[in-house]
Amino acid sequence: PTPTTVPSEKVLKSEQFVGTWNATSQGATFQLDLTKEGEFTWTYSRGKDKQSVKGVFAVDQNNLALETNDGGGTMLAEVDFADPSQFKFKMIGDAEKDPGLNFKKS
């Protein structure tokens, strides 16, 4: 696909992400902790099942990249802030009808 130019008001800075963010989807909860040092912890919980991964993150225009320390790969998502305390996280390559995750700062 041809890269698109992101309007300047949609260009994000890593400082906007620092903090603890929470989202829910289909009975699962997601917690995303992002530090000013550029590190993250992503925790997924559903019932008694809980999984966490750690790594580093980077921001490029309106995209957030989460690269795991365990070699598990990189999650790449398009992000749209509704306001400073909430954003929509939609994995790049997901189905068009996939609603993504709506994170709120805690």
mmCIF file with all atom_site columns, C-alpha atoms in Angstrom:
data_model
loop_
_atom_site.group_PDB
_atom_site.id
_atom_site.type_symbol
_atom_site.label_atom_id
_atom_site.label_alt_id
_atom_site.label_comp_id
_atom_site.label_asym_id
_atom_site.label_entity_id
_atom_site.label_seq_id
_atom_site.pdbx_PDB_ins_code
_atom_site.Cartn_x
_atom_site.Cartn_y
_atom_site.Cartn_z
_atom_site.occupancy
_atom_site.B_iso_or_equiv
_atom_site.pdbx_formal_charge
_atom_site.auth_seq_id
_atom_site.auth_comp_id
_atom_site.auth_asym_id
_atom_site.auth_atom_id
_atom_site.pdbx_PDB_model_num
ATOM 1   C CA . PRO A 1 1   ? 0.000   0.000   0.000  1.00 0.00 ? 1   PRO A CA 1
ATOM 2   C CA . THR A 1 2   ? 1.029   3.569   -0.625 1.00 0.00 ? 2   THR A CA 1
ATOM 3   C CA . PRO A 1 3   ? 1.990   5.417   2.571  1.00 0.00 ? 3   PRO A CA 1
ATOM 4   C CA . THR A 1 4   ? -0.399  8.180   3.474  1.00 0.00 ? 4   THR A CA 1
ATOM 5   C CA . THR A 1 5   ? 0.445   11.513  5.002  1.00 0.00 ? 5   THR A CA 1
ATOM 6   C CA . VAL A 1 6   ? -0.869  11.869  8.518  1.00 0.00 ? 6   VAL A CA 1
ATOM 7   C CA . PRO A 1 7   ? -2.391  15.270  9.383  1.00 0.00 ? 7   PRO A CA 1
ATOM 8   C CA . SER A 1 8   ? -0.187  17.114  11.880 1.00 0.00 ? 8   SER A CA 1
ATOM 9   C CA . GLU A 1 9   ? -2.851  16.955  14.605 1.00 0.00 ? 9   GLU A CA 1
ATOM 10  C CA . LYS A 1 10  ? -2.738  13.138  14.365 1.00 0.00 ? 10  LYS A CA 1
ATOM 11  C CA . VAL A 1 11  ? 1.067   12.878  14.685 1.00 0.00 ? 11  VAL A CA 1
ATOM 12  C CA . LEU A 1 12  ? 1.721   11.407  18.114 1.00 0.00 ? 12  LEU A CA 1
ATOM 13  C CA . LYS A 1 13  ? 4.577   11.712  20.590 1.00 0.00 ? 13  LYS A CA 1
ATOM 14  C CA . SER A 1 14  ? 5.747   8.946   22.910 1.00 0.00 ? 14  SER A CA 1
ATOM 15  C CA . GLU A 1 15  ? 5.122   11.200  25.952 1.00 0.00 ? 15  GLU A CA 1
ATOM 16  C CA . GLN A 1 16  ? 1.377   10.969  25.258 1.00 0.00 ? 16  GLN A CA 1
ATOM 17  C CA . PHE A 1 17  ? 1.483   7.230   25.970 1.00 0.00 ? 17  PHE A CA 1
ATOM 18  C CA . VAL A 1 18  ? 3.331   7.184   29.296 1.00 0.00 ? 18  VAL A CA 1
ATOM 19  C CA . GLY A 1 19  ? 1.143   5.662   32.013 1.00 0.00 ? 19  GLY A CA 1
ATOM 20  C CA . THR A 1 20  ? -1.142  2.715   32.658 1.00 0.00 ? 20  THR A CA 1
ATOM 21  C CA . TRP A 1 21  ? -3.940  2.057   30.167 1.00 0.00 ? 21  TRP A CA 1
ATOM 22  C CA . ASN A 1 22  ? -6.826  -0.431  30.378 1.00 0.00 ? 22  ASN A CA 1
ATOM 23  C CA . ALA A 1 23  ? -9.244  -1.894  27.834 1.00 0.00 ? 23  ALA A CA 1
ATOM 24  C CA . THR A 1 24  ? -11.823 -4.681  27.721 1.00 0.00 ? 24  THR A CA 1
ATOM 25  C CA . SER A 1 25  ? -13.089 -6.767  24.815 1.00 0.00 ? 25  SER A CA 1
ATOM 26  C CA . GLN A 1 26  ? -15.315 -9.842  24.706 1.00 0.00 ? 26  GLN A CA 1
ATOM 27  C CA . GLY A 1 27  ? -14.769 -10.742 28.368 1.00 0.00 ? 27  GLY A CA 1
ATOM 28  C CA . ALA A 1 28  ? -11.007 -10.145 28.273 1.00 0.00 ? 28  ALA A CA 1
ATOM 29  C CA . THR A 1 29  ? -9.088  -7.331  29.922 1.00 0.00 ? 29  THR A CA 1
ATOM 30  C CA . PHE A 1 30  ? -5.924  -5.697  28.640 1.00 0.00 ? 30  PHE A CA 1
ATOM 31  C CA . GLN A 1 31  ? -3.496  -3.568  30.605 1.00 0.00 ? 31  GLN A CA 1
ATOM 32  C CA . LEU A 1 32  ? -0.751  -1.636  28.868 1.00 0.00 ? 32  LEU A CA 1
ATOM 33  C CA . ASP A 1 33  ? 1.931   0.020   30.994 1.00 0.00 ? 33  ASP A CA 1
ATOM 34  C CA . LEU A 1 34  ? 4.216   2.396   29.095 1.00 0.00 ? 34  LEU A CA 1
ATOM 35  C CA . THR A 1 35  ? 7.230   4.099   30.670 1.00 0.00 ? 35  THR A CA 1
ATOM 36  C CA . LYS A 1 36  ? 9.052   7.307   29.783 1.00 0.00 ? 36  LYS A CA 1
ATOM 37  C CA . GLU A 1 37  ? 12.132  5.119   29.148 1.00 0.00 ? 37  GLU A CA 1
ATOM 38  C CA . GLY A 1 38  ? 10.314  3.519   26.186 1.00 0.00 ? 38  GLY A CA 1
ATOM 39  C CA . GLU A 1 39  ? 9.471   0.183   27.830 1.00 0.00 ? 39  GLU A CA 1
ATOM 40  C CA . PHE A 1 40  ? 6.107   -1.560  27.994 1.00 0.00 ? 40  PHE A CA 1
ATOM 41  C CA . THR A 1 41  ? 4.294   -4.370  29.757 1.00 0.00 ? 41  THR A CA 1
ATOM 42  C CA . TRP A 1 42  ? 1.194   -5.803  28.034 1.00 0.00 ? 42  TRP A CA 1
ATOM 43  C CA . THR A 1 43  ? -1.031  -7.961  30.232 1.00 0.00 ? 43  THR A CA 1
ATOM 44  C CA . TYR A 1 44  ? -3.985  -9.988  28.934 1.00 0.00 ? 44  TYR A CA 1
ATOM 45  C CA . SER A 1 45  ? -6.489  -11.603 31.316 1.00 0.00 ? 45  SER A CA 1
ATOM 46  C CA . ARG A 1 46  ? -9.569  -13.737 30.737 1.00 0.00 ? 46  ARG A CA 1
ATOM 47  C CA . GLY A 1 47  ? -10.991 -15.529 33.743 1.00 0.00 ? 47  GLY A CA 1
ATOM 48  C CA . LYS A 1 48  ? -8.128  -17.325 35.496 1.00 0.00 ? 48  LYS A CA 1
ATOM 49  C CA . ASP A 1 49  ? -5.830  -17.081 32.451 1.00 0.00 ? 49  ASP A CA 1
ATOM 50  C CA . LYS A 1 50  ? -3.277  -14.265 32.558 1.00 0.00 ? 50  LYS A CA 1
ATOM 51  C CA . GLN A 1 51  ? -0.342  -13.581 30.246 1.00 0.00 ? 51  GLN A CA 1
ATOM 52  C CA . SER A 1 52  ? 2.188   -10.748 30.203 1.00 0.00 ? 52  SER A CA 1
ATOM 53  C CA . VAL A 1 53  ? 4.868   -9.703  27.763 1.00 0.00 ? 53  VAL A CA 1
ATOM 54  C CA . LYS A 1 54  ? 7.479   -6.980  28.119 1.00 0.00 ? 54  LYS A CA 1
ATOM 55  C CA . GLY A 1 55  ? 9.546   -5.049  25.649 1.00 0.00 ? 55  GLY A CA 1
ATOM 56  C CA . VAL A 1 56  ? 10.161  -1.657  24.122 1.00 0.00 ? 56  VAL A CA 1
ATOM 57  C CA . PHE A 1 57  ? 7.831   0.674   22.278 1.00 0.00 ? 57  PHE A CA 1
ATOM 58  C CA . ALA A 1 58  ? 8.188   3.346   19.625 1.00 0.00 ? 58  ALA A CA 1
ATOM 59  C CA . VAL A 1 59  ? 5.843   5.900   18.102 1.00 0.00 ? 59  VAL A CA 1
ATOM 60  C CA . ASP A 1 60  ? 5.899   6.893   14.431 1.00 0.00 ? 60  ASP A CA 1
ATOM 61  C CA . GLN A 1 61  ? 3.303   9.415   13.278 1.00 0.00 ? 61  GLN A CA 1
ATOM 62  C CA . ASN A 1 62  ? 0.026   7.775   14.383 1.00 0.00 ? 62  ASN A CA 1
ATOM 63  C CA . ASN A 1 63  ? 1.435   4.249   14.826 1.00 0.00 ? 63  ASN A CA 1
ATOM 64  C CA . LEU A 1 64  ? 2.518   2.491   18.004 1.00 0.00 ? 64  LEU A CA 1
ATOM 65  C CA . ALA A 1 65  ? 5.015   -0.384  17.728 1.00 0.00 ? 65  ALA A CA 1
ATOM 66  C CA . LEU A 1 66  ? 5.452   -2.816  20.644 1.00 0.00 ? 66  LEU A CA 1
ATOM 67  C CA . GLU A 1 67  ? 8.483   -5.095  20.261 1.00 0.00 ? 67  GLU A CA 1
ATOM 68  C CA . THR A 1 68  ? 8.634   -7.944  22.773 1.00 0.00 ? 68  THR A CA 1
ATOM 69  C CA . ASN A 1 69  ? 11.813  -8.925  24.645 1.00 0.00 ? 69  ASN A CA 1
ATOM 70  C CA . ASP A 1 70  ? 11.128  -12.643 24.167 1.00 0.00 ? 70  ASP A CA 1
ATOM 71  C CA . GLY A 1 71  ? 11.512  -12.573 20.389 1.00 0.00 ? 71  GLY A CA 1
ATOM 72  C CA . GLY A 1 72  ? 7.772   -13.031 19.963 1.00 0.00 ? 72  GLY A CA 1
ATOM 73  C CA . GLY A 1 73  ? 7.585   -10.296 17.371 1.00 0.00 ? 73  GLY A CA 1
ATOM 74  C CA . THR A 1 74  ? 6.196   -6.800  17.092 1.00 0.00 ? 74  THR A CA 1
ATOM 75  C CA . MET A 1 75  ? 2.639   -5.564  17.496 1.00 0.00 ? 75  MET A CA 1
ATOM 76  C CA . LEU A 1 76  ? 1.984   -2.623  15.207 1.00 0.00 ? 76  LEU A CA 1
ATOM 77  C CA . ALA A 1 77  ? -1.153  -0.585  15.659 1.00 0.00 ? 77  ALA A CA 1
ATOM 78  C CA . GLU A 1 78  ? -2.730  2.587   14.394 1.00 0.00 ? 78  GLU A CA 1
ATOM 79  C CA . VAL A 1 79  ? -3.676  4.828   17.303 1.00 0.00 ? 79  VAL A CA 1
ATOM 80  C CA . ASP A 1 80  ? -6.260  7.591   17.479 1.00 0.00 ? 80  ASP A CA 1
ATOM 81  C CA . PHE A 1 81  ? -6.523  9.645   20.680 1.00 0.00 ? 81  PHE A CA 1
ATOM 82  C CA . ALA A 1 82  ? -10.094 10.695  21.508 1.00 0.00 ? 82  ALA A CA 1
ATOM 83  C CA . ASP A 1 83  ? -8.650  12.917  24.252 1.00 0.00 ? 83  ASP A CA 1
ATOM 84  C CA . PRO A 1 84  ? -5.503  12.779  26.437 1.00 0.00 ? 84  PRO A CA 1
ATOM 85  C CA . SER A 1 85  ? -7.005  10.015  28.613 1.00 0.00 ? 85  SER A CA 1
ATOM 86  C CA . GLN A 1 86  ? -8.225  7.558   25.962 1.00 0.00 ? 86  GLN A CA 1
ATOM 87  C CA . PHE A 1 87  ? -7.188  6.155   22.612 1.00 0.00 ? 87  PHE A CA 1
ATOM 88  C CA . LYS A 1 88  ? -8.287  3.584   20.049 1.00 0.00 ? 88  LYS A CA 1
ATOM 89  C CA . PHE A 1 89  ? -5.729  0.840   19.308 1.00 0.00 ? 89  PHE A CA 1
ATOM 90  C CA . LYS A 1 90  ? -6.290  -1.010  16.023 1.00 0.00 ? 90  LYS A CA 1
ATOM 91  C CA . MET A 1 91  ? -3.756  -3.594  14.890 1.00 0.00 ? 91  MET A CA 1
ATOM 92  C CA . ILE A 1 92  ? -2.490  -2.897  11.383 1.00 0.00 ? 92  ILE A CA 1
ATOM 93  C CA . GLY A 1 93  ? -3.627  -5.697  9.102  1.00 0.00 ? 93  GLY A CA 1
ATOM 94  C CA . ASP A 1 94  ? -6.716  -6.627  11.147 1.00 0.00 ? 94  ASP A CA 1
ATOM 95  C CA . ALA A 1 95  ? -10.058 -6.938  9.379  1.00 0.00 ? 95  ALA A CA 1
ATOM 96  C CA . GLU A 1 96  ? -11.693 -3.624  8.516  1.00 0.00 ? 96  GLU A CA 1
ATOM 97  C CA . LYS A 1 97  ? -14.708 -4.492  10.710 1.00 0.00 ? 97  LYS A CA 1
ATOM 98  C CA . ASP A 1 98  ? -12.521 -5.266  13.752 1.00 0.00 ? 98  ASP A CA 1
ATOM 99  C CA . PRO A 1 99  ? -13.282 -2.488  16.261 1.00 0.00 ? 99  PRO A CA 1
ATOM 100 C CA . GLY A 1 100 ? -9.842  -2.583  17.900 1.00 0.00 ? 100 GLY A CA 1
ATOM 101 C CA . LEU A 1 101 ? -9.383  -1.791  21.592 1.00 0.00 ? 101 LEU A CA 1
ATOM 102 C CA . ASN A 1 102 ? -10.408 1.389   23.375 1.00 0.00 ? 102 ASN A CA 1
ATOM 103 C CA . PHE A 1 103 ? -7.823  2.121   26.064 1.00 0.00 ? 103 PHE A CA 1
ATOM 104 C CA . LYS A 1 104 ? -8.481  4.486   28.963 1.00 0.00 ? 104 LYS A CA 1
ATOM 105 C CA . LYS A 1 105 ? -5.804  5.868   31.247 1.00 0.00 ? 105 LYS A CA 1
ATOM 106 C CA . SER A 1 106 ? -6.078  4.739   34.846 1.00 0.00 ? 106 SER A CA 1
#
